[in-house]
Coordinates of C-alpha atoms in Angstrom, one line a residue:
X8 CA 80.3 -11.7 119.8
X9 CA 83.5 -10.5 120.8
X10 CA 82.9 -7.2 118.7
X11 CA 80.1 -6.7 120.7
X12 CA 82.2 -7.1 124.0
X13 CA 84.6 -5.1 123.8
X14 CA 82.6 -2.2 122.2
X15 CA 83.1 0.4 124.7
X16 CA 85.2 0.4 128.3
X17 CA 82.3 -0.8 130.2
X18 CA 84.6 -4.2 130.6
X19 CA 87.2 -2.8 131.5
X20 CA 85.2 -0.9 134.4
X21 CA 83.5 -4.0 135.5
X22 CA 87.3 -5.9 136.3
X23 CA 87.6 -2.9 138.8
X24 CA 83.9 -2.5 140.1
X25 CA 84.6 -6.6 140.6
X26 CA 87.5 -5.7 142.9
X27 CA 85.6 -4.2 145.0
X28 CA 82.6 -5.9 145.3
X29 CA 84.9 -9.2 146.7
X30 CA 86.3 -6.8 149.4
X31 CA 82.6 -5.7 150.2
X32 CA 82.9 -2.2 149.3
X33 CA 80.2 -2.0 146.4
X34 CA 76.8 -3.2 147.3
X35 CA 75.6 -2.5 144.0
X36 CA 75.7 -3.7 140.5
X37 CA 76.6 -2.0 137.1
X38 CA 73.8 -1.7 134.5
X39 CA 74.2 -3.8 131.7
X40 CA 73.8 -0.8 129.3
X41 CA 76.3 1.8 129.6
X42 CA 73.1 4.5 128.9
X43 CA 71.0 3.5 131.6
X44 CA 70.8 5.4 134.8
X45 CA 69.4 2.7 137.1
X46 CA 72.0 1.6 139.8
X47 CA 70.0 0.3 142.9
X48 CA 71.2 -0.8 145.8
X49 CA 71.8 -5.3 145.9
X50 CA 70.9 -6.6 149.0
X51 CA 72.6 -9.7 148.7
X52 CA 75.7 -6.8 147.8
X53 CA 74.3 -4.9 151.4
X54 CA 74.5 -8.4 153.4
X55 CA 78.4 -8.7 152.2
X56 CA 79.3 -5.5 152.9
X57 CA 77.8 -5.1 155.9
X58 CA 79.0 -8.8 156.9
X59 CA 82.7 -7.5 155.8
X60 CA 82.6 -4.5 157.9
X61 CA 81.7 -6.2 161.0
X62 CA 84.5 -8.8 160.6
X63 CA 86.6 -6.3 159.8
X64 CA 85.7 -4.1 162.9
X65 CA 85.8 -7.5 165.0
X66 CA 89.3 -8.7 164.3
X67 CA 90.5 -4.4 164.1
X68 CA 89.6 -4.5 167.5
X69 CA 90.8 -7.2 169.1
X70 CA 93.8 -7.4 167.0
X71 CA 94.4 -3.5 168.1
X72 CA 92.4 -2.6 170.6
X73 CA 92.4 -6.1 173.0
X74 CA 96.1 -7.3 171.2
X75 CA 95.3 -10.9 172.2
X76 CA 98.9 -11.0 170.8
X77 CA 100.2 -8.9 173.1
X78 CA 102.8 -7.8 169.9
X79 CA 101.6 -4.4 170.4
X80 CA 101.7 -3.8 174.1
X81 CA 104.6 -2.5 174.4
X82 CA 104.8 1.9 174.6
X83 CA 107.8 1.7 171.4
X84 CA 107.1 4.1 168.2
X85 CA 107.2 1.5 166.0
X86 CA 104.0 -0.5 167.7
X87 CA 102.0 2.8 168.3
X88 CA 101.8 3.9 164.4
X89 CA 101.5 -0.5 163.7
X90 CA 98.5 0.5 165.3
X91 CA 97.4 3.6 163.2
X92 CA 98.6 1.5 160.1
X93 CA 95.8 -1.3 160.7
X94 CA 92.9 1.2 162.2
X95 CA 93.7 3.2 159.2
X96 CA 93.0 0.5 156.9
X97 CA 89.7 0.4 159.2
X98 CA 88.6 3.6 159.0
X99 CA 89.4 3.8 154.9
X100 CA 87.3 0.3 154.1
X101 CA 84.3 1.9 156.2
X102 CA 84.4 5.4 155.0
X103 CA 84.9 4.4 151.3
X104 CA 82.1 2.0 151.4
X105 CA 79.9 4.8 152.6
X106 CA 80.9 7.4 150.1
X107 CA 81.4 5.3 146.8
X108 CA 77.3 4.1 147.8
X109 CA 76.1 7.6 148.5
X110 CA 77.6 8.8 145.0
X111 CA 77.7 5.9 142.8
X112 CA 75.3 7.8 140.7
X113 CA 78.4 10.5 140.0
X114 CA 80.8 7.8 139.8
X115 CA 78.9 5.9 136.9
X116 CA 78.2 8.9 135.2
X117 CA 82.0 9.6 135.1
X118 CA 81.9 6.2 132.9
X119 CA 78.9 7.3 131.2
X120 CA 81.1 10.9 130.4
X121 CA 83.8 8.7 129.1
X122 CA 81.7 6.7 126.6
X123 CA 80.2 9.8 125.0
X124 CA 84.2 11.4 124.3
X125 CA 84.8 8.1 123.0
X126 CA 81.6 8.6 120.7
X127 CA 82.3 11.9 119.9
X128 CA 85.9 11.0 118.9
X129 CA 85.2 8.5 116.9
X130 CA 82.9 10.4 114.7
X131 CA 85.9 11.9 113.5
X132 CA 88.0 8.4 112.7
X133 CA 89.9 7.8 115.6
X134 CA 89.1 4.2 117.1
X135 CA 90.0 2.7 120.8
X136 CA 91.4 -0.8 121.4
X137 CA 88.9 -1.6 124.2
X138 CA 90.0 -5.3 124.4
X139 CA 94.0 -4.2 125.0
X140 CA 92.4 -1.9 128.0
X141 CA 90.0 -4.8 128.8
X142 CA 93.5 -7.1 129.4
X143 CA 95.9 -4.3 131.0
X144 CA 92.8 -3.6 133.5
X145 CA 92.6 -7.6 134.3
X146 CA 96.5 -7.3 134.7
X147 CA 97.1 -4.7 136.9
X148 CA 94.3 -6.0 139.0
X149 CA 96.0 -9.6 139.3
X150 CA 99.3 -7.4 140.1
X151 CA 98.0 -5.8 143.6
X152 CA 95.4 -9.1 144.2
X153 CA 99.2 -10.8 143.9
X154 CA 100.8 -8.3 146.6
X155 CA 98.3 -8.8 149.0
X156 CA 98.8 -12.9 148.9
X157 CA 102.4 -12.0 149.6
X158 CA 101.5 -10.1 152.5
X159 CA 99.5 -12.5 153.8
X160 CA 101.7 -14.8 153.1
X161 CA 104.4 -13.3 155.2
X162 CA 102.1 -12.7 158.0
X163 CA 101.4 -16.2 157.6
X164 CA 104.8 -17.2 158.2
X165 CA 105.6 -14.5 161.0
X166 CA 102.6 -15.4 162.9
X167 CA 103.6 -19.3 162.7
X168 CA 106.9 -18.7 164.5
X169 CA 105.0 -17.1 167.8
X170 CA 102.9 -18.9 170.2
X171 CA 99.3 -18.2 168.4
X172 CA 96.8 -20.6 168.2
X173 CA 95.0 -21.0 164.8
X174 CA 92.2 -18.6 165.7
X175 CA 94.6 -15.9 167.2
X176 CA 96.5 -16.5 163.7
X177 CA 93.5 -15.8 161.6
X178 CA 92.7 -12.9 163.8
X179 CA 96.2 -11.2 163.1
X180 CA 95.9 -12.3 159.3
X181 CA 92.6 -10.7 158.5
X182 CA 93.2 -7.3 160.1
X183 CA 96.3 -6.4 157.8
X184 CA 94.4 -8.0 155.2
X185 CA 91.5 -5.2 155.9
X186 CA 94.3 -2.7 156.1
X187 CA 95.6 -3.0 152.5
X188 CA 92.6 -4.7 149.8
X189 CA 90.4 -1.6 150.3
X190 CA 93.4 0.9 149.5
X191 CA 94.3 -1.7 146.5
X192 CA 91.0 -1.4 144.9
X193 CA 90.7 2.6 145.1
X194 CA 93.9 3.0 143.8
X195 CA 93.5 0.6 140.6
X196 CA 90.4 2.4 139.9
X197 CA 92.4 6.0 140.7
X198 CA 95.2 4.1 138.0
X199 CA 92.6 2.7 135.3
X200 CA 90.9 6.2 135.2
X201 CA 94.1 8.0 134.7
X202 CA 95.1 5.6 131.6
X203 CA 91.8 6.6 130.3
X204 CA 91.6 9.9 129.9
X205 CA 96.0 9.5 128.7
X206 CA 94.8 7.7 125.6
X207 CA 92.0 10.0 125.1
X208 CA 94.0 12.8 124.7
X209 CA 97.1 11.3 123.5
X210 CA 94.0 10.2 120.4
X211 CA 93.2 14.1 120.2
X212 CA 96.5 15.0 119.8
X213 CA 97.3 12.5 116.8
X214 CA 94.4 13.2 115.2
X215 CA 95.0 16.9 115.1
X216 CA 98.3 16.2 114.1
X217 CA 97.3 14.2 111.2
X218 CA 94.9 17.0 109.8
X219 CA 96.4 19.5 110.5
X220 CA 100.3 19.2 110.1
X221 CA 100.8 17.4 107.4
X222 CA 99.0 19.6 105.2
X223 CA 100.2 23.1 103.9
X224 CA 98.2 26.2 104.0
X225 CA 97.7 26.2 100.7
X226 CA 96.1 22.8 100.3
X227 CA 94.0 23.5 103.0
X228 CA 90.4 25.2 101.6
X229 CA 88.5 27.4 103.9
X230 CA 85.9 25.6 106.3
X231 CA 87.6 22.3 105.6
X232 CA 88.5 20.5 108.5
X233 CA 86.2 23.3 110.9
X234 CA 84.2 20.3 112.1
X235 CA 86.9 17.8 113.2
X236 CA 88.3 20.7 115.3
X237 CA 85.1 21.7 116.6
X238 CA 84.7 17.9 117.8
X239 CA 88.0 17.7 118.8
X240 CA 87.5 20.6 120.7
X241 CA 84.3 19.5 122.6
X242 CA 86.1 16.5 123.2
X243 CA 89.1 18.1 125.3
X244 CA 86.5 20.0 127.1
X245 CA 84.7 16.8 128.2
X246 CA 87.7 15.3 129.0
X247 CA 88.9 18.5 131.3
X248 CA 85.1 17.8 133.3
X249 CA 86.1 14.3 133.2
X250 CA 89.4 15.3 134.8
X251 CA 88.3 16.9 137.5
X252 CA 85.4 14.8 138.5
X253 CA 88.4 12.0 138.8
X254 CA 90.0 14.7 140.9
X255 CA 87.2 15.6 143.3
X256 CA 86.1 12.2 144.0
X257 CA 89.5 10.1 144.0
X258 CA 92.6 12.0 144.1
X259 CA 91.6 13.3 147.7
X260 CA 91.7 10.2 149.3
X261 CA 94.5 9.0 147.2
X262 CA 96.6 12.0 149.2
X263 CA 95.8 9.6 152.3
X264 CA 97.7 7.3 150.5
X265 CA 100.3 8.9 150.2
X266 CA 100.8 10.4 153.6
X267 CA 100.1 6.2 154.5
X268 CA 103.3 5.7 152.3
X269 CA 105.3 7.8 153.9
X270 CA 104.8 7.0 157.6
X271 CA 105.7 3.5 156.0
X272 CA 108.8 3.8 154.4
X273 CA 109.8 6.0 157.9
X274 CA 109.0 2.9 159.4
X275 CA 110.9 0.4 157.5
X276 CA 114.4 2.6 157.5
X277 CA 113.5 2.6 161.3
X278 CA 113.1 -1.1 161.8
X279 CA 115.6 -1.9 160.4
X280 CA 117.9 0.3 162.1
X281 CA 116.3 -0.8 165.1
X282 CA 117.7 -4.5 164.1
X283 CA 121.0 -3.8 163.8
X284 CA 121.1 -2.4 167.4
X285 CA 118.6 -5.4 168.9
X286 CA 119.2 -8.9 168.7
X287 CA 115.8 -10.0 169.9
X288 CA 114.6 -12.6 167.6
X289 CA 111.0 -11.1 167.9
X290 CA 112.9 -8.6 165.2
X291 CA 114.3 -10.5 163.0
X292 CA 111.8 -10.3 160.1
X293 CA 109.9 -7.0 161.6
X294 CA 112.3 -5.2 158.8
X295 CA 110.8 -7.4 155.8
X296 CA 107.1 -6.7 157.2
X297 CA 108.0 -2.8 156.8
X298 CA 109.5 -3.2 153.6
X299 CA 106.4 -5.2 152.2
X300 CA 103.9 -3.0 153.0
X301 CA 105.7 0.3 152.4
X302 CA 106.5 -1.5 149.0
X303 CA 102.9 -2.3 148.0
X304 CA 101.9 1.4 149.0
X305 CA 105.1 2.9 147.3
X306 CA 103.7 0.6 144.2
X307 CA 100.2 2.9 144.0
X308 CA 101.7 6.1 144.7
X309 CA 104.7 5.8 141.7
X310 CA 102.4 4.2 139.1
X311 CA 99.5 7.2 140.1
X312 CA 102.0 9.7 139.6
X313 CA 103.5 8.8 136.5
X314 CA 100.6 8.3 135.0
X315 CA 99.3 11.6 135.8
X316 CA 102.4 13.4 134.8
X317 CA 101.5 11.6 131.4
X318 CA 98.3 13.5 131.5
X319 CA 99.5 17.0 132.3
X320 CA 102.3 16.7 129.5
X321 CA 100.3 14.9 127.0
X322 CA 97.8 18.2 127.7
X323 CA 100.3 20.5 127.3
X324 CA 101.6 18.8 124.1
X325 CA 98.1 19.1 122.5
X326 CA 98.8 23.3 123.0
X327 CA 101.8 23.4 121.5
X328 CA 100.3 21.0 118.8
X329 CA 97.5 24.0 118.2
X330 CA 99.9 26.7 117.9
X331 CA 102.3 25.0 115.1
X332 CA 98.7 24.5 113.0
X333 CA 97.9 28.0 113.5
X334 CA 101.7 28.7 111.8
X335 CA 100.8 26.8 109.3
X336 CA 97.7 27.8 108.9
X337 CA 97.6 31.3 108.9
X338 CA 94.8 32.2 106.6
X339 CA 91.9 30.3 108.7
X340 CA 93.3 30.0 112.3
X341 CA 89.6 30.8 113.7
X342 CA 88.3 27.6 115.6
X343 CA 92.1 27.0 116.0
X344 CA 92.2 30.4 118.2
X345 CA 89.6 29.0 120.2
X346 CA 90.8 26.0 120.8
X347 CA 94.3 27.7 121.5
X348 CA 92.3 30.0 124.2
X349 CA 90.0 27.3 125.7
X350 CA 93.7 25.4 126.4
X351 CA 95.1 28.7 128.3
X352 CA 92.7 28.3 130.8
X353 CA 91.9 24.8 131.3
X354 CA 95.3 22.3 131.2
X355 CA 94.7 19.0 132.5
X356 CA 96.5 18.6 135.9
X357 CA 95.7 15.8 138.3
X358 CA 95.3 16.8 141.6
X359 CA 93.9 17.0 145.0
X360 CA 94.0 20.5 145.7
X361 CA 97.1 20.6 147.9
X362 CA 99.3 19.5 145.2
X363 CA 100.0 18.3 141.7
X364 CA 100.6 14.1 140.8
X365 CA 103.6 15.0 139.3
X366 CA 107.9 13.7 139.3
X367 CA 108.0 17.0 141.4
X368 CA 105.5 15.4 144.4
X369 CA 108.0 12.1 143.8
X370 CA 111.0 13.9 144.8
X371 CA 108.9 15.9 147.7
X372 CA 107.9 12.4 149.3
X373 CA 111.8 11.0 149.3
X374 CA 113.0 14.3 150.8
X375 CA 110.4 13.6 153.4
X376 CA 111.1 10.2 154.3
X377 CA 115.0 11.1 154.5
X378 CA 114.2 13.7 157.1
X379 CA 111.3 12.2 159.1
X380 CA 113.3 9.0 159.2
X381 CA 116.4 10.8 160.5
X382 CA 114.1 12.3 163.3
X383 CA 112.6 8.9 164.2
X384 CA 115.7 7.1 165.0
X385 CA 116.4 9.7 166.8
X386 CA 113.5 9.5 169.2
X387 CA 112.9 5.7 168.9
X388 CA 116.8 5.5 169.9
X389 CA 115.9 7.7 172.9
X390 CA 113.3 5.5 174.3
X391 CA 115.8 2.3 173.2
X392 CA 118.4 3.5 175.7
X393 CA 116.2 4.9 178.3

């Protein structure tokens, strides 16, 4: 029974299609087979999300719009963008829901793409652990689930020291909770996708290795081995589609995170600059708030990029893999030539279309918060003094 389980990643994919169905952005349900096409719409899945989205739009608006808490009233920096922060999370929960329904049909068959490399590769002996991916989904989904608690939790706490009533409290609560889960469960399917297509190459290049570099031109008899690099090759190629498909439909959006991050890290350096030059106890923990949040988007944003700088060098390993079997392999270097040229033009890069997931994109956001944080204290000191 377990065999049969964890026989393909469709497990693993239903741990992050869950995540989203309890934060009401799927109203569908995953086919029990992995070959069938049929993904209707639930309506018991249309009544949560639709149910979600109007809470969510109720408390957004009179948490942001109304501020029956009257913490955002005031004309500081700081409060504005608080108020982007949560009608961002808005605006992401809604749009997200729309698009993932309109092309769940392309996002399935992204899963569908993934089972058939995994097919094709193991015709040629190389076998996936899906139960290890089953767990590592289950944990990195327990991870963010845990951040957002924490969040709430300190929301919890901040909102106890004010003057808010219990309904007023739940109010405040439930918008920032709006404002991160929907980001949360894009990003660990962005992550989980990522990891997949890593081990799928990281399994073409071993298995080239082990046929093809550990053998001497001499033992090796023409046409032997010409399948398992034709499969091989298909197999790269499917996982370049696969690749891209990730990038057109999730990367984009993941940019939005991001940006997100950014304005929140500028934000926490800010408040708590702003502390040391206030001591209005209404600040006191305004620094920690910052730090959380900037921390749980900061948390996406490092493990998506390392990730896919796994993915570009574990492509550009599987080239230079190529070229030392056509050294040693001199005499038959034909379907090796092909793969060699197929690789010159198609090396997997995550991306968005503005720019690479890379350590260089790392080291572009941290010279951006340095200098945009600079500039808002600078302003936000402005308005302090005036």
């Amino acid at each position: 029974m377990e065999e049969k389980t964890f026989s393909s990643v469709l497990p693993a994919v239903r741990i992050i299609h869950l995540s989203y169905r309890l934060v009401g952005m799927c109203p569908y349900k995953l086919p029990q087979d992995i070959t069938s096409e049929h993904l209707p719409l639930s309506p018991l899945g249309l009544l949560n999300t639709v149910t979600f989205i109007a809470l969510s739009c109720t408390v957004v608006y009179l948490n942001v719009i109304v501020d029956i808490y009257g913490e955002l009233s005031s004309s500081s920096i700081l409060n504005f963008i608080s108020r982007g922060v949560l009608m961002g999370g808005l605006v992401f929960t809604i749009l997200f829901t729309f698009v993932s329904s309109l092309m769940r049909k392309s996002n399935w068959e992204m899963v569908r793409l993934l089972h058939r490399i995994d097919t094709r590769l193991s015709s040629v002996g190389v076998q996936f652990n899906y139960k290890r991916q089953f767990y590592m989904a289950i944990a990195y989904t327990i991870l963010w689930v845990t951040f957002v608690f924490l969040l709430i939790g300190y929301h919890c706490f901040y909102s106890s020291l004010g003057t808010m009533n219990y309904v007023k409290m739940c109010i405040h609560i439930t918008s920032h909770y709006v404002a991160v889960t929907a980001y949360g469960a894009f990003m660990s399917h962005f992550f989980y996708m990522l990891v997949a297509i890593y081990s799928r190459f990281a399994a073409i290049n071993i298995n080239f290795s082990r046929h093809f570099l550990t053998k001497s031109a001499k033992e090796r008899t023409p046409g032997q081995d010409d399948g398992e690099v034709k499969e091989l090759r298909i197999a790269h190629d499917e996982l370049n589609d696969l690749l891209d498909c990730v990038n057109s439909f999730l990367s984009i959006v993941a940019m939005a995170g991001i940006t997100l991050s950014i304005f929140l890290w500028v934000l926490s350096c800010s408040s708590m600059y702003k502390r040391n030059v206030d001591d209005r106890e209404s600040l006191l923990l305004s620094p920690i708030g910052y730090v959380l949040w900037s921390s749980y988007f900061a948390f996406f944003v490092v493990t998506v990029i390392v990730m896919a700088s796994r993915v570009t060098s574990e492509g550009r390993r599987t080239a230079v893999l190529i070229h030392k079997g056509m050294n040693l392999h001199p005499n038959h270097p034909d379907l090796q030539e092909i793969f060699s040229m197929q690789l010159q033009s198609r090396e997997p890069v995550a991306s968005c279309g503005l720019f690479t997931y890379d350590y260089t994109l790392l080291y572009s956001v941290l010279g951006s918060i340095s200098i945009y944080t600079t500039i808002f204290i600078q302003f936000d000191s402005f308005n302090y003094k005036a």
